[in-house]
């Protein structure tokens, strides 16, 4: 490693060097027993995931997107139903709503934490009720960037309006709220094991967590074509939504190292905070929480400064990314779903200010310092902190 070789945004080769042997042993066991679909590793992983966050049930599924889809199918969400979700999130959160023929209602986010705004949520629910053409059914809270959504407020609002709460925890498994691991804040919690998520596999995978035994049984049926007690009893319309045994095997090995990885991410975040504070706005913390640090997102005063910093970092071999350049209701796929006279001002402006820096357990202390030095030497920031 030379001093100026490019730093990776996600470093799977180094992860392989660190964990490859233990992962290989797990994979080899699957190669020997050959139960590639619903092999014993799936149930083992489900037990480990549930125990990790104290949920009663975990159901291993094919992806974070399919997890959300099946949870909404379980609530029989369809045409005429309104599903509320933040405008500042990944497309998967909203896509599943439209796949079922329901209507996504976009909600603004908090200007400091970027999490869904309870005030905006209330006003969006009231607006749907006043219009009287859609039935409010579900709120999907997204735990963005590793931090929890404001679950205390979301629960109070969901109770007041009789809505079902779903936690899209794709980015934040391992994070905690009021001292307890995320996974039990809503009726159902969905996880993603996409390689770049805090608990990343080597391909697609996901899980659903719930404390409700009936819903757990329902999700197990939905992930296998709606099957009943025997394979050829079809109770309902489901999907092929299972997690592969090989993926479960990889994740079991990765779970053993997960807490160490979370601690390393936290240490890097603290080093960034201390080193970057004089130059940029560092990430605001959600009160009473611990982040899983999927993403370390700084903010800059305007797009020109942000873009100049990004170019300067690139020159120094430091990768960065913009999550998310556009809110969902400005995307071609969703534009028709949103009344353009309704402004979501925070979500609409964040895309000009945000910049994500590399944060993963493979970063060395020297690389962390290189990232800090690269930001500190950016001429565009010379006028000091935002
Ligand atoms: C990654 C992600 C998903 C989708 O997960 P996949 O496993 O890629 O399908 C859903 N919601 C959010 C917020 C995500 O970041």
Coordinates of C-alpha atoms and ligand atoms in Angstrom, one line a residue:
X1 CA 0.0 0.0 0.0
X2 CA 1.6 3.2 -1.1
X3 CA 0.8 6.5 0.6
X4 CA -1.2 7.8 -2.3
X5 CA -2.9 4.7 -3.7
X6 CA -6.6 5.2 -4.1
X7 CA -8.7 4.5 -1.0
X8 CA -11.7 2.2 -1.6
X9 CA -15.3 3.2 -0.8
X10 CA -16.1 -0.4 -0.1
X11 CA -13.1 -2.8 0.2
X12 CA -14.3 -6.4 -0.4
X13 CA -10.8 -7.7 -1.3
X14 CA -9.4 -6.6 2.1
X15 CA -12.5 -8.0 3.8
X16 CA -11.7 -11.3 2.0
X17 CA -8.2 -11.2 3.3
X18 CA -9.5 -10.6 6.9
X19 CA -12.5 -13.0 6.9
X20 CA -12.1 -15.2 3.8
X21 CA -10.9 -18.3 5.7
X22 CA -13.9 -18.4 8.1
X23 CA -16.3 -17.6 5.3
X24 CA -14.8 -20.3 3.1
X25 CA -15.2 -22.9 5.9
X26 CA -19.0 -22.1 6.1
X27 CA -19.4 -22.1 2.3
X28 CA -17.5 -25.5 2.0
X29 CA -20.0 -27.0 4.5
X30 CA -22.9 -26.0 2.2
X31 CA -21.0 -27.5 -0.8
X32 CA -20.8 -30.8 1.0
X33 CA -24.5 -31.0 2.2
X34 CA -25.8 -29.5 -1.1
X35 CA -29.0 -28.2 0.5
X36 CA -28.8 -25.0 -1.5
X37 CA -32.4 -23.9 -0.9
X38 CA -33.5 -23.6 2.7
X39 CA -30.6 -25.5 4.0
X40 CA -29.8 -25.6 7.8
X41 CA -27.7 -22.4 7.6
X42 CA -30.9 -20.4 6.8
X43 CA -32.5 -21.4 10.1
X44 CA -29.3 -20.9 12.0
X45 CA -29.0 -17.4 10.6
X46 CA -32.6 -16.6 11.5
X47 CA -31.9 -17.7 15.0
X48 CA -28.8 -15.6 15.2
X49 CA -30.5 -12.5 13.8
X50 CA -33.5 -12.7 16.1
X51 CA -31.2 -13.2 19.1
X52 CA -29.0 -10.3 18.1
X53 CA -31.7 -7.8 18.4
X54 CA -34.1 -9.6 20.7
X55 CA -36.8 -10.0 18.1
X56 CA -39.1 -13.1 18.5
X57 CA -38.9 -14.1 14.8
X58 CA -36.5 -13.6 11.9
X59 CA -37.3 -14.8 8.4
X60 CA -34.5 -14.9 5.9
X61 CA -35.5 -13.5 2.5
X62 CA -34.1 -12.8 -1.0
X63 CA -33.4 -9.1 -0.5
X64 CA -34.3 -6.0 1.4
X65 CA -36.7 -5.0 -1.3
X66 CA -38.5 -8.3 -1.3
X67 CA -38.6 -8.1 2.5
X68 CA -40.6 -4.8 2.2
X69 CA -42.7 -6.2 -0.6
X70 CA -43.7 -9.2 1.5
X71 CA -44.5 -7.1 4.6
X72 CA -46.8 -4.9 2.6
X73 CA -48.4 -8.0 0.9
X74 CA -48.9 -9.3 4.5
X75 CA -51.0 -6.2 5.2
X76 CA -52.9 -6.7 1.9
X77 CA -51.8 -3.3 0.7
X78 CA -53.2 -2.5 -2.7
X79 CA -55.1 0.1 -4.9
X80 CA -56.6 2.9 -2.8
X81 CA -54.2 2.5 0.0
X82 CA -51.7 5.3 1.1
X83 CA -48.3 4.3 2.3
X84 CA -46.3 7.1 3.9
X85 CA -42.5 7.2 3.5
X86 CA -39.7 9.7 3.5
X87 CA -38.8 11.4 0.1
X88 CA -35.1 11.2 1.0
X89 CA -34.4 7.4 0.8
X90 CA -33.4 4.7 -1.7
X91 CA -36.0 3.9 -4.4
X92 CA -36.7 0.4 -3.0
X93 CA -38.7 1.9 -0.1
X94 CA -41.2 3.4 -2.5
X95 CA -41.0 1.0 -5.4
X96 CA -42.7 -1.9 -3.5
X97 CA -45.7 0.4 -2.8
X98 CA -46.3 1.0 -6.5
X99 CA -45.6 -2.7 -7.4
X100 CA -48.7 -3.5 -5.3
X101 CA -50.8 -0.8 -6.9
X102 CA -50.9 1.4 -3.8
X103 CA -50.0 5.0 -3.5
X104 CA -46.7 6.3 -1.9
X105 CA -47.1 9.5 -0.1
X106 CA -43.8 11.3 0.3
X107 CA -42.9 12.9 3.6
X108 CA -40.2 15.5 4.3
X109 CA -37.2 14.8 6.5
X110 CA -35.5 16.5 9.4
X111 CA -32.9 19.1 8.3
X112 CA -30.3 17.9 10.8
X113 CA -30.6 14.2 11.0
X114 CA -32.2 13.6 7.5
X115 CA -34.6 11.1 9.2
X116 CA -38.4 11.3 8.4
X117 CA -40.0 14.4 9.9
X118 CA -42.9 13.6 12.4
X119 CA -44.4 17.1 11.7
X120 CA -44.4 16.5 8.0
X121 CA -45.8 13.1 8.4
X122 CA -48.8 14.4 10.4
X123 CA -49.5 17.1 7.8
X124 CA -49.3 14.6 4.9
X125 CA -51.7 12.1 6.7
X126 CA -54.1 15.0 7.4
X127 CA -54.0 16.0 3.8
X128 CA -54.8 12.5 2.6
X129 CA -57.7 12.3 5.1
X130 CA -59.0 15.7 3.9
X131 CA -58.9 14.5 0.2
X132 CA -60.9 11.4 1.1
X133 CA -59.7 9.4 -2.0
X134 CA -57.1 7.2 -0.3
X135 CA -57.1 5.2 2.9
X136 CA -54.0 5.8 5.1
X137 CA -52.7 2.4 6.0
X138 CA -48.9 2.1 6.6
X139 CA -46.0 4.3 7.6
X140 CA -42.6 3.1 6.5
X141 CA -39.9 4.6 8.7
X142 CA -36.4 4.4 7.2
X143 CA -33.4 4.2 9.5
X144 CA -31.3 6.3 7.3
X145 CA -27.5 6.0 7.0
X146 CA -27.1 3.8 10.1
X147 CA -29.2 5.9 12.5
X148 CA -32.8 5.2 13.7
X149 CA -35.8 7.1 12.5
X150 CA -37.6 8.9 15.4
X151 CA -39.5 5.8 16.5
X152 CA -41.1 7.2 19.7
X153 CA -42.8 10.0 17.7
X154 CA -43.7 7.6 14.8
X155 CA -45.3 5.1 17.1
X156 CA -47.4 7.9 18.7
X157 CA -48.6 9.1 15.3
X158 CA -49.3 5.6 14.0
X159 CA -51.4 4.9 17.2
X160 CA -53.3 8.2 16.8
X161 CA -54.3 7.4 13.2
X162 CA -54.5 3.6 13.4
X163 CA -51.7 3.0 11.0
X164 CA -49.3 0.1 10.7
X165 CA -45.6 0.9 11.3
X166 CA -42.9 -0.8 9.2
X167 CA -39.2 -0.2 9.8
X168 CA -37.0 -0.2 6.6
X169 CA -33.8 -1.0 8.5
X170 CA -31.8 -1.9 5.3
X171 CA -29.0 0.5 6.2
X172 CA -29.0 0.3 9.9
X173 CA -28.9 -3.2 11.3
X174 CA -26.6 -3.1 14.3
X175 CA -27.6 0.4 15.2
X176 CA -29.5 1.0 18.4
X177 CA -32.2 3.3 19.9
X178 CA -32.6 4.0 23.6
X179 CA -29.9 1.4 24.2
X180 CA -31.6 -1.5 22.3
X181 CA -30.7 -2.8 18.9
X182 CA -32.9 -1.8 16.0
X183 CA -35.3 -4.6 15.0
X184 CA -38.2 -4.2 17.3
X185 CA -39.4 -0.6 16.8
X186 CA -42.2 -1.4 14.4
X187 CA -44.7 -4.2 13.7
X188 CA -42.1 -5.6 11.2
X189 CA -38.5 -4.6 10.4
X190 CA -36.8 -5.3 7.1
X191 CA -33.1 -5.9 6.6
X192 CA -30.8 -5.9 3.6
X193 CA -27.6 -7.8 3.3
X194 CA -26.5 -6.2 0.0
X195 CA -22.7 -6.1 0.1
X196 CA -22.4 -2.4 1.0
X197 CA -24.8 -2.5 4.0
X198 CA -23.3 -2.8 7.5
X199 CA -24.0 -6.6 7.6
X200 CA -23.2 -7.3 4.0
X201 CA -23.3 -10.6 2.3
X202 CA -21.7 -11.7 -1.0
X203 CA -24.8 -11.1 -3.2
X204 CA -28.4 -10.3 -2.5
X205 CA -30.2 -11.2 0.7
X206 CA -32.4 -9.8 3.4
X207 CA -34.6 -10.6 6.4
X208 CA -37.8 -9.7 8.1
X209 CA -37.9 -9.3 11.9
X210 CA -41.2 -9.4 13.9
X211 CA -42.5 -10.2 17.4
X212 CA -45.8 -11.3 16.0
X213 CA -46.0 -15.1 15.6
X214 CA -48.9 -14.9 13.1
X215 CA -47.2 -12.5 10.9
X216 CA -44.0 -14.5 11.1
X217 CA -45.9 -17.5 9.8
X218 CA -47.5 -15.4 7.1
X219 CA -44.1 -14.1 5.9
X220 CA -42.7 -17.7 5.8
X221 CA -45.6 -18.6 3.6
X222 CA -45.3 -15.5 1.3
X223 CA -41.6 -16.2 0.7
X224 CA -42.4 -19.7 -0.7
X225 CA -45.2 -19.0 -3.1
X226 CA -47.9 -18.7 -0.4
X227 CA -47.5 -22.4 0.6
X228 CA -49.3 -23.9 3.5
X229 CA -48.3 -26.7 5.7
X230 CA -47.3 -28.9 2.7
X231 CA -45.6 -27.8 -0.4
X232 CA -48.6 -28.3 -2.7
X233 CA -51.1 -26.5 -0.5
X234 CA -51.3 -23.0 -1.9
X235 CA -53.0 -20.6 0.6
X236 CA -52.3 -17.3 -1.0
X237 CA -50.3 -15.6 -3.7
X238 CA -46.7 -15.3 -2.7
X239 CA -43.3 -14.9 -4.4
X240 CA -40.0 -16.8 -4.6
X241 CA -38.5 -14.7 -1.8
X242 CA -36.1 -17.1 0.0
X243 CA -32.5 -16.3 1.0
X244 CA -29.9 -18.8 -0.5
X245 CA -28.3 -21.2 1.8
X246 CA -24.8 -20.0 0.5
X247 CA -25.7 -16.4 1.4
X248 CA -26.8 -17.5 4.9
X249 CA -23.5 -19.3 5.3
X250 CA -21.5 -16.2 4.4
X251 CA -23.6 -14.1 6.7
X252 CA -23.1 -16.5 9.7
X253 CA -19.4 -16.1 9.3
X254 CA -19.7 -12.3 9.0
X255 CA -22.0 -12.1 12.1
X256 CA -19.1 -13.4 14.2
X257 CA -17.1 -10.3 13.3
X258 CA -20.0 -7.9 13.2
X259 CA -19.6 -6.2 16.6
X260 CA -15.9 -5.6 16.0
X261 CA -16.8 -4.0 12.7
X262 CA -19.4 -1.8 14.3
X263 CA -16.8 -0.7 16.8
X264 CA -14.3 0.1 14.1
X265 CA -16.9 2.1 12.2
X266 CA -17.7 4.1 15.3
X267 CA -14.0 4.8 15.9
X268 CA -13.6 6.0 12.3
X269 CA -16.7 8.3 12.7
X270 CA -15.2 9.8 15.9
X271 CA -11.9 10.4 14.2
X272 CA -13.6 12.1 11.2
X273 CA -15.7 14.2 13.6
X274 CA -12.7 15.5 15.4
X275 CA -10.6 16.1 12.2
X276 CA -13.3 17.5 10.0
X277 CA -15.3 19.7 12.4
X278 CA -13.2 22.8 11.5
X279 CA -14.0 22.5 7.8
X280 CA -17.4 21.0 7.2
X281 CA -20.7 20.2 9.0
X282 CA -20.3 16.7 10.5
X283 CA -23.2 14.3 10.8
X284 CA -25.8 15.2 13.5
X285 CA -26.6 12.3 15.8
X286 CA -30.2 11.2 16.4
X287 CA -30.6 11.6 20.2
X288 CA -30.5 8.4 22.3
X289 CA -29.0 6.3 19.5
X290 CA -26.0 4.5 18.3
X291 CA -25.3 4.5 14.6
X292 CA -24.3 1.5 12.6
X293 CA -22.4 4.0 10.3
X294 CA -23.5 2.6 7.0
X295 CA -22.8 6.1 5.6
X296 CA -20.8 9.0 7.1
X297 CA -22.5 12.1 5.5
X298 CA -21.1 15.6 5.7
X299 CA -22.9 18.7 4.5
X300 CA -21.5 21.7 2.6
X301 CA -23.0 25.2 2.3
X302 CA -23.9 24.8 -1.4
X303 CA -23.6 22.5 -4.5
X304 CA -20.6 24.4 -5.9
X305 CA -18.5 23.9 -2.7
X306 CA -19.6 20.3 -2.5
X307 CA -18.7 19.6 -6.1
X308 CA -15.3 21.3 -5.7
X309 CA -14.6 19.3 -2.6
X310 CA -15.6 16.1 -4.3
X311 CA -13.2 16.9 -7.2
X312 CA -10.4 17.7 -4.8
X313 CA -10.9 14.4 -2.9
X314 CA -10.9 12.5 -6.2
X315 CA -7.5 14.0 -7.1
X316 CA -6.2 12.8 -3.7
X317 CA -7.4 9.3 -4.2
X318 CA -10.3 9.7 -1.8
X319 CA -13.7 8.4 -3.1
X320 CA -17.0 10.0 -2.1
X321 CA -20.6 9.6 -3.0
X322 CA -23.8 11.6 -3.1
X323 CA -26.7 10.0 -1.3
X324 CA -29.2 11.1 -2.6
X325 CA -28.8 13.6 -5.5
X326 CA -32.6 13.9 -5.9
X327 CA -35.5 13.2 -3.6
X328 CA -37.8 10.4 -4.9
X329 CA -40.7 12.7 -5.8
X330 CA -38.4 14.4 -8.3
X331 CA -37.5 11.2 -10.0
X332 CA -39.2 10.4 -13.3
X333 CA -40.6 7.1 -12.0
X334 CA -42.4 8.9 -9.1
X335 CA -43.1 12.4 -10.4
X336 CA -46.7 11.5 -11.2
X337 CA -47.3 10.2 -7.7
X338 CA -46.7 13.7 -6.2
X339 CA -48.7 16.9 -6.3
X340 CA -46.0 19.4 -7.3
X341 CA -47.6 22.2 -5.4
X342 CA -46.8 20.3 -2.2
X343 CA -43.2 21.2 -1.4
X344 CA -40.9 19.0 0.8
X345 CA -38.2 21.7 1.2
X346 CA -35.6 19.8 3.2
X347 CA -35.7 16.7 1.0
X348 CA -35.6 18.9 -2.1
X349 CA -32.5 20.8 -1.1
X350 CA -30.4 18.1 0.7
X351 CA -29.1 16.7 -2.7
X352 CA -27.1 19.9 -3.2
X353 CA -25.4 19.7 0.2
X354 CA -24.6 16.1 1.1
X355 CA -21.3 14.2 0.6
X356 CA -20.6 10.7 1.9
X357 CA -17.0 9.8 2.8
X358 CA -15.7 6.3 3.0
X359 CA -16.4 4.5 6.2
X360 CA -15.8 0.8 6.4
X361 CA -14.0 -1.5 8.8
X362 CA -11.1 -2.1 6.4
X363 CA -9.9 1.5 6.5
X364 CA -6.5 1.9 8.2
X365 CA -5.8 4.8 10.6
X366 CA -3.4 6.2 8.0
X367 CA -6.2 6.2 5.4
X368 CA -8.6 7.9 7.8
X369 CA -6.0 10.6 8.3
X370 CA -5.5 10.9 4.6
X371 CA -9.3 11.5 4.2
X372 CA -9.1 14.2 6.9
X373 CA -6.0 15.8 5.3
X374 CA -7.6 15.8 1.9
X375 CA -10.7 17.7 3.2
X376 CA -8.5 20.0 5.2
X377 CA -6.4 21.0 2.1
X378 CA -9.4 21.8 -0.1
X379 CA -9.2 25.4 -1.2
X380 CA -12.9 25.7 -1.7
X381 CA -13.4 25.3 2.1
X382 CA -10.9 28.1 3.0
X383 CA -13.6 30.3 4.5
X384 CA -14.0 27.9 7.4
X385 CA -16.8 25.8 8.8
X386 CA -20.2 25.8 7.2
Ligands
LIG1 C1 -30.5 -1.0 0.2 C2 -31.9 -0.5 0.6 C3 -33.0 -1.3 0.3 C4 -33.1 -2.5 -0.6 O1 -32.3 -3.5 -0.2 P1 -31.9 -4.6 -1.3 O2 -31.4 -5.8 -0.4 O3 -30.8 -4.0 -2.1 O4 -33.1 -5.0 -2.0 C5 -34.2 -0.8 0.8 N1 -34.3 0.3 1.5 C6 -33.2 1.1 1.8 C7 -33.3 2.3 2.6 C8 -31.9 0.7 1.3 O5 -30.9 1.4 1.5

